PDB file of C-alpha atoms in Angstrom:
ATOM      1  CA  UNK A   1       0.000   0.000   0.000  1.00 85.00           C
ATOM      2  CA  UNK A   2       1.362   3.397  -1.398  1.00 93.00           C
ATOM      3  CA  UNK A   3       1.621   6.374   1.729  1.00 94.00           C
ATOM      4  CA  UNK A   4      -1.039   7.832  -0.724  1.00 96.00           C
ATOM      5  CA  UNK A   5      -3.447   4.918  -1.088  1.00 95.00           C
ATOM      6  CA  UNK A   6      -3.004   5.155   3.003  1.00 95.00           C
ATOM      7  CA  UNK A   7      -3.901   8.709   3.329  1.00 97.00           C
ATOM      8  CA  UNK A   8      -7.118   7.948   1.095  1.00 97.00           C
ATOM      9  CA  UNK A   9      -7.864   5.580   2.969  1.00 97.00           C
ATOM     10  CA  UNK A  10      -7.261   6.637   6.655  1.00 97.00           C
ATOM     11  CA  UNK A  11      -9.648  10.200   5.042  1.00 97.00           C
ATOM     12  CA  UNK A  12     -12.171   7.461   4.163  1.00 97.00           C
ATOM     13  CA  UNK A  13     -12.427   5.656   7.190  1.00 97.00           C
ATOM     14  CA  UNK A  14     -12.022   9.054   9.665  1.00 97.00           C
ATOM     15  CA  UNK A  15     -15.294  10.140   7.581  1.00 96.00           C
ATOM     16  CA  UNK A  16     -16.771   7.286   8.076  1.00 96.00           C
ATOM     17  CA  UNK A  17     -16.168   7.803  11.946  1.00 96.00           C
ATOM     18  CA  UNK A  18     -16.755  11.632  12.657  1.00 96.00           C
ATOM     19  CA  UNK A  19     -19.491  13.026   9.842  1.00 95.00           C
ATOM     20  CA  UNK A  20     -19.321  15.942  11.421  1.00 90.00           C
ATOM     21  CA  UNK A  21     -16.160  17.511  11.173  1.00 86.00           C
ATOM     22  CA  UNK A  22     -15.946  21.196  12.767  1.00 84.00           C
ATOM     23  CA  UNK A  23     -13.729  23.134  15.346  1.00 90.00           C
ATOM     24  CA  UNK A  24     -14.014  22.375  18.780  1.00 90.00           C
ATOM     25  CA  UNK A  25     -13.515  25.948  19.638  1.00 95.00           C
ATOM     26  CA  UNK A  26     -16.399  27.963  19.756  1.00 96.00           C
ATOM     27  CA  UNK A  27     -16.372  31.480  18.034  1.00 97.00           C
ATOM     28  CA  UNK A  28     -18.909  34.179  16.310  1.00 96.00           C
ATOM     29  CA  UNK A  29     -16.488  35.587  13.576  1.00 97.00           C
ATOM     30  CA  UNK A  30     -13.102  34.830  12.154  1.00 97.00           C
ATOM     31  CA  UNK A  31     -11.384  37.640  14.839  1.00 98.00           C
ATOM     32  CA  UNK A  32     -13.119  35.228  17.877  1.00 98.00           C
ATOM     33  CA  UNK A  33     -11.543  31.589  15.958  1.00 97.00           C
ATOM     34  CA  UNK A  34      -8.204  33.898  15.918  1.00 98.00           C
ATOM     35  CA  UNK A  35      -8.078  34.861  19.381  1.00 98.00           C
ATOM     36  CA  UNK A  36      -9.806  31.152  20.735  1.00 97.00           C
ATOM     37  CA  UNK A  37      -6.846  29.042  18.374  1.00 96.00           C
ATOM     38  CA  UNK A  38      -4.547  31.387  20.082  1.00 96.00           C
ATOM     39  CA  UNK A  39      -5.800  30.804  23.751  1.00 97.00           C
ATOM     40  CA  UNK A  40      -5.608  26.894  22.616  1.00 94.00           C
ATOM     41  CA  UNK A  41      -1.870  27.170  23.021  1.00 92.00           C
ATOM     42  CA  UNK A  42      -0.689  24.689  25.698  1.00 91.00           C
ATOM     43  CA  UNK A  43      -4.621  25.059  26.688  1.00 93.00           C
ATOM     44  CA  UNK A  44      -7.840  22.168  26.127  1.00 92.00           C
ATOM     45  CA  UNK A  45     -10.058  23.247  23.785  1.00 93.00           C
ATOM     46  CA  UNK A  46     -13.038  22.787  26.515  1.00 95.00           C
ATOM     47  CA  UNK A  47     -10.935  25.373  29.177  1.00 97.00           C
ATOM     48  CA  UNK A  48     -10.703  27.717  26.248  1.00 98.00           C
ATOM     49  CA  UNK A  49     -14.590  27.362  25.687  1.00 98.00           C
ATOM     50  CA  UNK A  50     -14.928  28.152  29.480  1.00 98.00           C
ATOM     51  CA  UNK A  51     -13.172  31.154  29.234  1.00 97.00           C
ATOM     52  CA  UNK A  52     -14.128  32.914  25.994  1.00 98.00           C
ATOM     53  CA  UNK A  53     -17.539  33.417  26.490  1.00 98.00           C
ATOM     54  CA  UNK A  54     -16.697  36.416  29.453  1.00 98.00           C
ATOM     55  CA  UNK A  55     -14.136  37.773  26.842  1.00 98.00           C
ATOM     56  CA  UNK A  56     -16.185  37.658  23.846  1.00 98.00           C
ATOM     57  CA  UNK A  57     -18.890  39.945  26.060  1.00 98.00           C
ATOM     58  CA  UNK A  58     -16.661  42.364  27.006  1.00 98.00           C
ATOM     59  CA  UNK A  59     -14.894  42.886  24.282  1.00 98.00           C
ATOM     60  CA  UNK A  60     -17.235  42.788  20.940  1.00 96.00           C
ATOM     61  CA  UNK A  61     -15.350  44.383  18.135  1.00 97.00           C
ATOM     62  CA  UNK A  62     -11.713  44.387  16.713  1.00 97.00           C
ATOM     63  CA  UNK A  63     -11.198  47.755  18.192  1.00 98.00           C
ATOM     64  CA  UNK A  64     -12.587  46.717  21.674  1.00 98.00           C
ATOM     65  CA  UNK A  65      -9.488  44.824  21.731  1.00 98.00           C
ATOM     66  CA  UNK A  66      -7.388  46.697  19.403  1.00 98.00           C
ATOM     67  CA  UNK A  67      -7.409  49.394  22.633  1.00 98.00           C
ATOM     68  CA  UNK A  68      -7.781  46.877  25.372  1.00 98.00           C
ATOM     69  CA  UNK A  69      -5.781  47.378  28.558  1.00 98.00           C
ATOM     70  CA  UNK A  70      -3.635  43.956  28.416  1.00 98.00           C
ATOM     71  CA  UNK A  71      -3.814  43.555  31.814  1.00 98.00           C
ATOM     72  CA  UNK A  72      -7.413  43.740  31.745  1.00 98.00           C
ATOM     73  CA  UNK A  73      -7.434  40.762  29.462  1.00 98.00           C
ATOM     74  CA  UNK A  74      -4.988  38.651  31.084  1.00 98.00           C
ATOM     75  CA  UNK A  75      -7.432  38.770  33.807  1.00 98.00           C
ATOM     76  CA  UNK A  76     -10.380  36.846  31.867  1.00 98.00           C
ATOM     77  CA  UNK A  77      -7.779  34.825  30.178  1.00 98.00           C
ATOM     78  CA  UNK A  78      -5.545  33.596  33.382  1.00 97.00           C
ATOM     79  CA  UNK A  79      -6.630  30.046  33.929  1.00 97.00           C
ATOM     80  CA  UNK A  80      -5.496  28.981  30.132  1.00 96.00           C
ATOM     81  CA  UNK A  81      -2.229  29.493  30.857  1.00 94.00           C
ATOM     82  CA  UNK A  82       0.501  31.625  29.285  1.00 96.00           C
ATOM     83  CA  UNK A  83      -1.846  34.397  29.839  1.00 97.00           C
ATOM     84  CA  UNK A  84       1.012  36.941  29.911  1.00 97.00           C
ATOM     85  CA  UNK A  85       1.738  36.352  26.439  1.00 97.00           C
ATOM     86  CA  UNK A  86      -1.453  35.382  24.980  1.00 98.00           C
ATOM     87  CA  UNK A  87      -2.601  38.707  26.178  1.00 98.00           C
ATOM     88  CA  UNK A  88      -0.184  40.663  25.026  1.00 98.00           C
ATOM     89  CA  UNK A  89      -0.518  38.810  21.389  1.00 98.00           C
ATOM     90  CA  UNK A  90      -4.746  39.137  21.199  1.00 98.00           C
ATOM     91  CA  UNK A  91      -4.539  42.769  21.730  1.00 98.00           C
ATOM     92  CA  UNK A  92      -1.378  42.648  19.184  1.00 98.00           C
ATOM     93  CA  UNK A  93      -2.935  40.891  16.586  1.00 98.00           C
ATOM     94  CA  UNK A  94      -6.535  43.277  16.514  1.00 98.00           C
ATOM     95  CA  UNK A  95      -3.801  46.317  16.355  1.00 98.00           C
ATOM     96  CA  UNK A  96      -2.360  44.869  13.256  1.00 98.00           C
ATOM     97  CA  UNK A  97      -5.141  43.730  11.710  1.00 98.00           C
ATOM     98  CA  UNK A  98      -6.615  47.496  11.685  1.00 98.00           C
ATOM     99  CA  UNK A  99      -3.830  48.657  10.774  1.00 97.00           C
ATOM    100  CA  UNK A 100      -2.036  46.666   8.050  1.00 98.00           C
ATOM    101  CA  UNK A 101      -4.791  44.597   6.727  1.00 98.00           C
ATOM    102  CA  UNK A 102      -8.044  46.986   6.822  1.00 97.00           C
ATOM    103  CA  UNK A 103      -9.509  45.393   9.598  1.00 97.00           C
ATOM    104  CA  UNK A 104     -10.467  42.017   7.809  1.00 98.00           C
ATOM    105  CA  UNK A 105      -8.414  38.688   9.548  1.00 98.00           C
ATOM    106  CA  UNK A 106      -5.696  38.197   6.687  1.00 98.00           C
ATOM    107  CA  UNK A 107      -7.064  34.834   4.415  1.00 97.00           C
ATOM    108  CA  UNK A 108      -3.827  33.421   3.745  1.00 98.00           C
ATOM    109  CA  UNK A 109      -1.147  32.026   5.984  1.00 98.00           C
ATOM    110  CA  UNK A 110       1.712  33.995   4.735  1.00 98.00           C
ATOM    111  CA  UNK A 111      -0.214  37.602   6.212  1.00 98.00           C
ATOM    112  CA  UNK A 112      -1.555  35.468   9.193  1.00 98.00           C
ATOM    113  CA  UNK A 113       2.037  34.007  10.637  1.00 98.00           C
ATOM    114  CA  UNK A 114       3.117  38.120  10.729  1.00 98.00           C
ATOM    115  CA  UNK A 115       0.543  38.338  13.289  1.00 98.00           C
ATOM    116  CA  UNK A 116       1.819  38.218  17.104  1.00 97.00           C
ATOM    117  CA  UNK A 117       1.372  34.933  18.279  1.00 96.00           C
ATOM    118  CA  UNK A 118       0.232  32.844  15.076  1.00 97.00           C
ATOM    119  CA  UNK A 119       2.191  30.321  14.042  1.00 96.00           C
ATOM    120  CA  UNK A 120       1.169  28.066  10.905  1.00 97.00           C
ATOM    121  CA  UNK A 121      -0.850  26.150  12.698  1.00 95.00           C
ATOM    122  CA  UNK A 122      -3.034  28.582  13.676  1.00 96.00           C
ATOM    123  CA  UNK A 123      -2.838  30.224  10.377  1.00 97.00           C
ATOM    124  CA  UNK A 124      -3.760  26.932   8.579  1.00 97.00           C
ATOM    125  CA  UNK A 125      -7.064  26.562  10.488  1.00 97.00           C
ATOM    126  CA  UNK A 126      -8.190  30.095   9.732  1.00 97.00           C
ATOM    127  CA  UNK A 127      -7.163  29.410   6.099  1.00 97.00           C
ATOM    128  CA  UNK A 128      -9.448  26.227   6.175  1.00 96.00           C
ATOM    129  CA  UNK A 129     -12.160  26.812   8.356  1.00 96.00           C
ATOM    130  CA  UNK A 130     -12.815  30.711   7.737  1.00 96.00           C
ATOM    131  CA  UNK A 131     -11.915  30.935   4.353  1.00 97.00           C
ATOM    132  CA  UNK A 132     -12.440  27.279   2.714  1.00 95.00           C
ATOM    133  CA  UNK A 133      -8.333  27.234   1.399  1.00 96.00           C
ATOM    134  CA  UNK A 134      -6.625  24.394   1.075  1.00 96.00           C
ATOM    135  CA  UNK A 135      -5.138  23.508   5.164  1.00 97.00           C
ATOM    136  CA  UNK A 136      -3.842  21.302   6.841  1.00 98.00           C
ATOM    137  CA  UNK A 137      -3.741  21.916  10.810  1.00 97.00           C
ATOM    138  CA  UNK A 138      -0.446  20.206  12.541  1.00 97.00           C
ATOM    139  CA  UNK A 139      -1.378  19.658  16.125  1.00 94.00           C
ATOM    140  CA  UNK A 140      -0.046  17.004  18.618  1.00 94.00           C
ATOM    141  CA  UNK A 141      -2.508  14.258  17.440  1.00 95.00           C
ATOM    142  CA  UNK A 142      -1.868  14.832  13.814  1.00 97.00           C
ATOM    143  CA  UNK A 143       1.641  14.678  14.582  1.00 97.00           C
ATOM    144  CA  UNK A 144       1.645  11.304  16.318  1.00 97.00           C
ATOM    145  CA  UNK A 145      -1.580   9.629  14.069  1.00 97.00           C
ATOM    146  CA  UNK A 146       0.331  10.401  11.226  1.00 97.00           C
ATOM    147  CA  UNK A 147       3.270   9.116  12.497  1.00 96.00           C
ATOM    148  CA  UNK A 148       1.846   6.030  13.527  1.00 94.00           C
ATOM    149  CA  UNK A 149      -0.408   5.133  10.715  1.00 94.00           C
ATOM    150  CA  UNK A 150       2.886   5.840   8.576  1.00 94.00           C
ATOM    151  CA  UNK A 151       1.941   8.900   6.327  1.00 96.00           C
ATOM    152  CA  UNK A 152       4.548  10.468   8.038  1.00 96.00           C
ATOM    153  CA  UNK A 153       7.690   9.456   9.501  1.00 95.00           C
ATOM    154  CA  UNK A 154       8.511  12.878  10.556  1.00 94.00           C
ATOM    155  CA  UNK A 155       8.139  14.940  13.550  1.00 96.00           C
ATOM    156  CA  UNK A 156       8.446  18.467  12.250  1.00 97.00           C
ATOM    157  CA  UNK A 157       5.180  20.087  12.385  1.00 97.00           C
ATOM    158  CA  UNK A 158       6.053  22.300   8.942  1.00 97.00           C
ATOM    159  CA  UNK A 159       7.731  19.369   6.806  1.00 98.00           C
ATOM    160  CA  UNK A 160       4.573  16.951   7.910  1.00 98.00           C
ATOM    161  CA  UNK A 161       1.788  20.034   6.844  1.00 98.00           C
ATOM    162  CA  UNK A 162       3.587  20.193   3.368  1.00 97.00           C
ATOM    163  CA  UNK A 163       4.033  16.249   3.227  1.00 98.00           C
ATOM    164  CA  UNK A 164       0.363  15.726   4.139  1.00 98.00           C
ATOM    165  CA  UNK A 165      -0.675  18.397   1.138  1.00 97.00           C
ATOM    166  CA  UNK A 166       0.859  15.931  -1.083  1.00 97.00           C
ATOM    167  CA  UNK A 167      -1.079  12.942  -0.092  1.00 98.00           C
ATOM    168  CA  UNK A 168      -4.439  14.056   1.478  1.00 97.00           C
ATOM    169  CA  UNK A 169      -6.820  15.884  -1.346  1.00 96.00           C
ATOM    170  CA  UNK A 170      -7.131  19.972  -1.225  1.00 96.00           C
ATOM    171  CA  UNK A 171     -10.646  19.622  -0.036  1.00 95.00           C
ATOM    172  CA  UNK A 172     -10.377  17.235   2.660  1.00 96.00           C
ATOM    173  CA  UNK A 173      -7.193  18.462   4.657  1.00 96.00           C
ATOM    174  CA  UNK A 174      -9.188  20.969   7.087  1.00 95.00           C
ATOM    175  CA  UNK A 175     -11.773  18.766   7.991  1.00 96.00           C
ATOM    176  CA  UNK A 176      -9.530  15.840   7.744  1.00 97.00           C
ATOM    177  CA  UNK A 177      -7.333  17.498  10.512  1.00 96.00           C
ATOM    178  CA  UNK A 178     -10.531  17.924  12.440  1.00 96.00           C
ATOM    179  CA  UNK A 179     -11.657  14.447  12.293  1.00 97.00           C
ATOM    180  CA  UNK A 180      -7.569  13.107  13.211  1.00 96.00           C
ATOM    181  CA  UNK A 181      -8.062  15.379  16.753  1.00 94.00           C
ATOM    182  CA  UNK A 182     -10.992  13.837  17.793  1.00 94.00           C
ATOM    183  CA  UNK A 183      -9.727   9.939  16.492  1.00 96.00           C
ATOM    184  CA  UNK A 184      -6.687  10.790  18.698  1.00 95.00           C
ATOM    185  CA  UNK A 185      -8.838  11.747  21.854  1.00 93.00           C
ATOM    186  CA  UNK A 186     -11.371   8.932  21.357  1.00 94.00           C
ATOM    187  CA  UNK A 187      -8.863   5.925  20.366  1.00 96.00           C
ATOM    188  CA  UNK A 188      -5.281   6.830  19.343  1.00 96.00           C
ATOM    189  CA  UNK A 189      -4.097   8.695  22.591  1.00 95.00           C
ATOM    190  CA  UNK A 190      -0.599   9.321  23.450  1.00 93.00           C
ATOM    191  CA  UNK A 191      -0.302   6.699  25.856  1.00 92.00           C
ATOM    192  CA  UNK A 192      -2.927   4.038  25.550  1.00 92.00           C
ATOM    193  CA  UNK A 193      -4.128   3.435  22.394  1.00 93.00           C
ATOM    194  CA  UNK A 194      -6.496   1.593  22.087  1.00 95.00           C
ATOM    195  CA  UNK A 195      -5.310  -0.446  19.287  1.00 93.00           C
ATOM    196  CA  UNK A 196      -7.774  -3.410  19.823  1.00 92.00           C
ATOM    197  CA  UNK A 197     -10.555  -1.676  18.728  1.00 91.00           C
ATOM    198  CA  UNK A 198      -9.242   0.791  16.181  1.00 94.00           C
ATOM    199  CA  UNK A 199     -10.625   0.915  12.697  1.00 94.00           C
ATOM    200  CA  UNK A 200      -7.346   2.156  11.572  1.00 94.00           C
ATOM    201  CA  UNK A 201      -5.903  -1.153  12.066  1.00 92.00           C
ATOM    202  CA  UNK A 202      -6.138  -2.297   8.309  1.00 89.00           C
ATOM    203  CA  UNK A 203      -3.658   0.709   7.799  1.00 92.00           C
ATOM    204  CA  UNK A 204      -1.685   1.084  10.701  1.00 92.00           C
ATOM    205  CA  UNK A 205       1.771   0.258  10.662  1.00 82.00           C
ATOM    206  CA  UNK A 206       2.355   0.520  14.236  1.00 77.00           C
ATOM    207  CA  UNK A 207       0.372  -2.865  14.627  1.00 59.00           C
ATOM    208  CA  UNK A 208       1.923  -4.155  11.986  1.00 44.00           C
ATOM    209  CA  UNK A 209      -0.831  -4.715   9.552  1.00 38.00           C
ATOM    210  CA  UNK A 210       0.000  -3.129   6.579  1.00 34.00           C
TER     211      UNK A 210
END
């Protein structure tokens, strides 16, 4: 079996197991998914879901945070961790946006990684999810799914986004990278997968079924 007759296959099969593939993170507009991907860092998804709903009331528009005090906002966004610099980075990125990129969130990832605090993961999932571009979002389940199902045999989250391009379709990466989070919280966790039951296991090479 060809790494791209895998990928097909593992897309297939992920579909077959999670329909419904959307963000975790809950946001209004494309400025909320910014600032919630960016309070995901070294955060759960459900802690950032906790917190954002406070933030998202007080502050409601990109100048709101644009002219926010920072240390106002650490304050609603302590308990994700990091707060200092996530912070510092929100009220960064609304100052940038307004003033580089006419207030719209930028829709490709070379403009969105010049933004304080976005890296390409983040800028991949506002590229897929906001805009419909092709994406594919490198988290720490991608990383070790991939690895393990042997798409990948790579642990560099840029070199694995552009070697996943190559094998998963243009129109499935976002939601594929969607579906791979949730597999790897269900079944394929970091330290007990459980292998016994996973319908990956025609593909996997970690079980040695190839």
């Amino acid at each position: 079996m060809t790494k791209k007759e895998r990928a097909l296959k593992a897309v297939e099969i992920l579909k077959e197991l999670y329909p419904q593939a959307v963000c975790s993170l809950n946001a209004a507009n494309p400025f909320e998914l910014l600032v919630a991907v960016r309070l995901s860092a070294q955060c759960t998804d459900a802690r950032v879901n906790i917190v954002t709903p406070a933030l998202f009331e007080r502050y409601k528009t990109l100048e709101d945070y644009a002219n926010a005090d920072v240390k106002e906002v650490e304050k609603y966004i302590h308990s994700c961790g990091f707060y200092k610099n996530k912070a510092e980075s929100i009220v960064g990125m609304a100052q940038k946006i307004l003033g580089e990129f006419n207030g719209k969130v930028p829709d490709n990832i070379q403009d969105l990684i010049t933004l304080p605090g976005v890296g390409r993961k983040t800028a991949n999932l506002i590229v897929g999810d906001v805009y419909g571009k092709e994406a594919i979002v490198v988290d720490t389940h991608c990383i070790r799914i991939t690895n393990r199902i042997g798409l990948v045999a790579e642990k560099d989250p840029k070199k694995i986004e552009f070697a996943l391009k190559k094998l998963i379709p243009a129109d499935e990466g976002s939601e594929f990278c969607h579906r791979i989070v949730l597999f790897g919280r269900d079944v394929c966790s970091a330290r007990k997968p459980l292998c016994g039951e996973c319908k990956m296991n025609e593909i996997c090479k970690k079980v040695g079924i190839i």
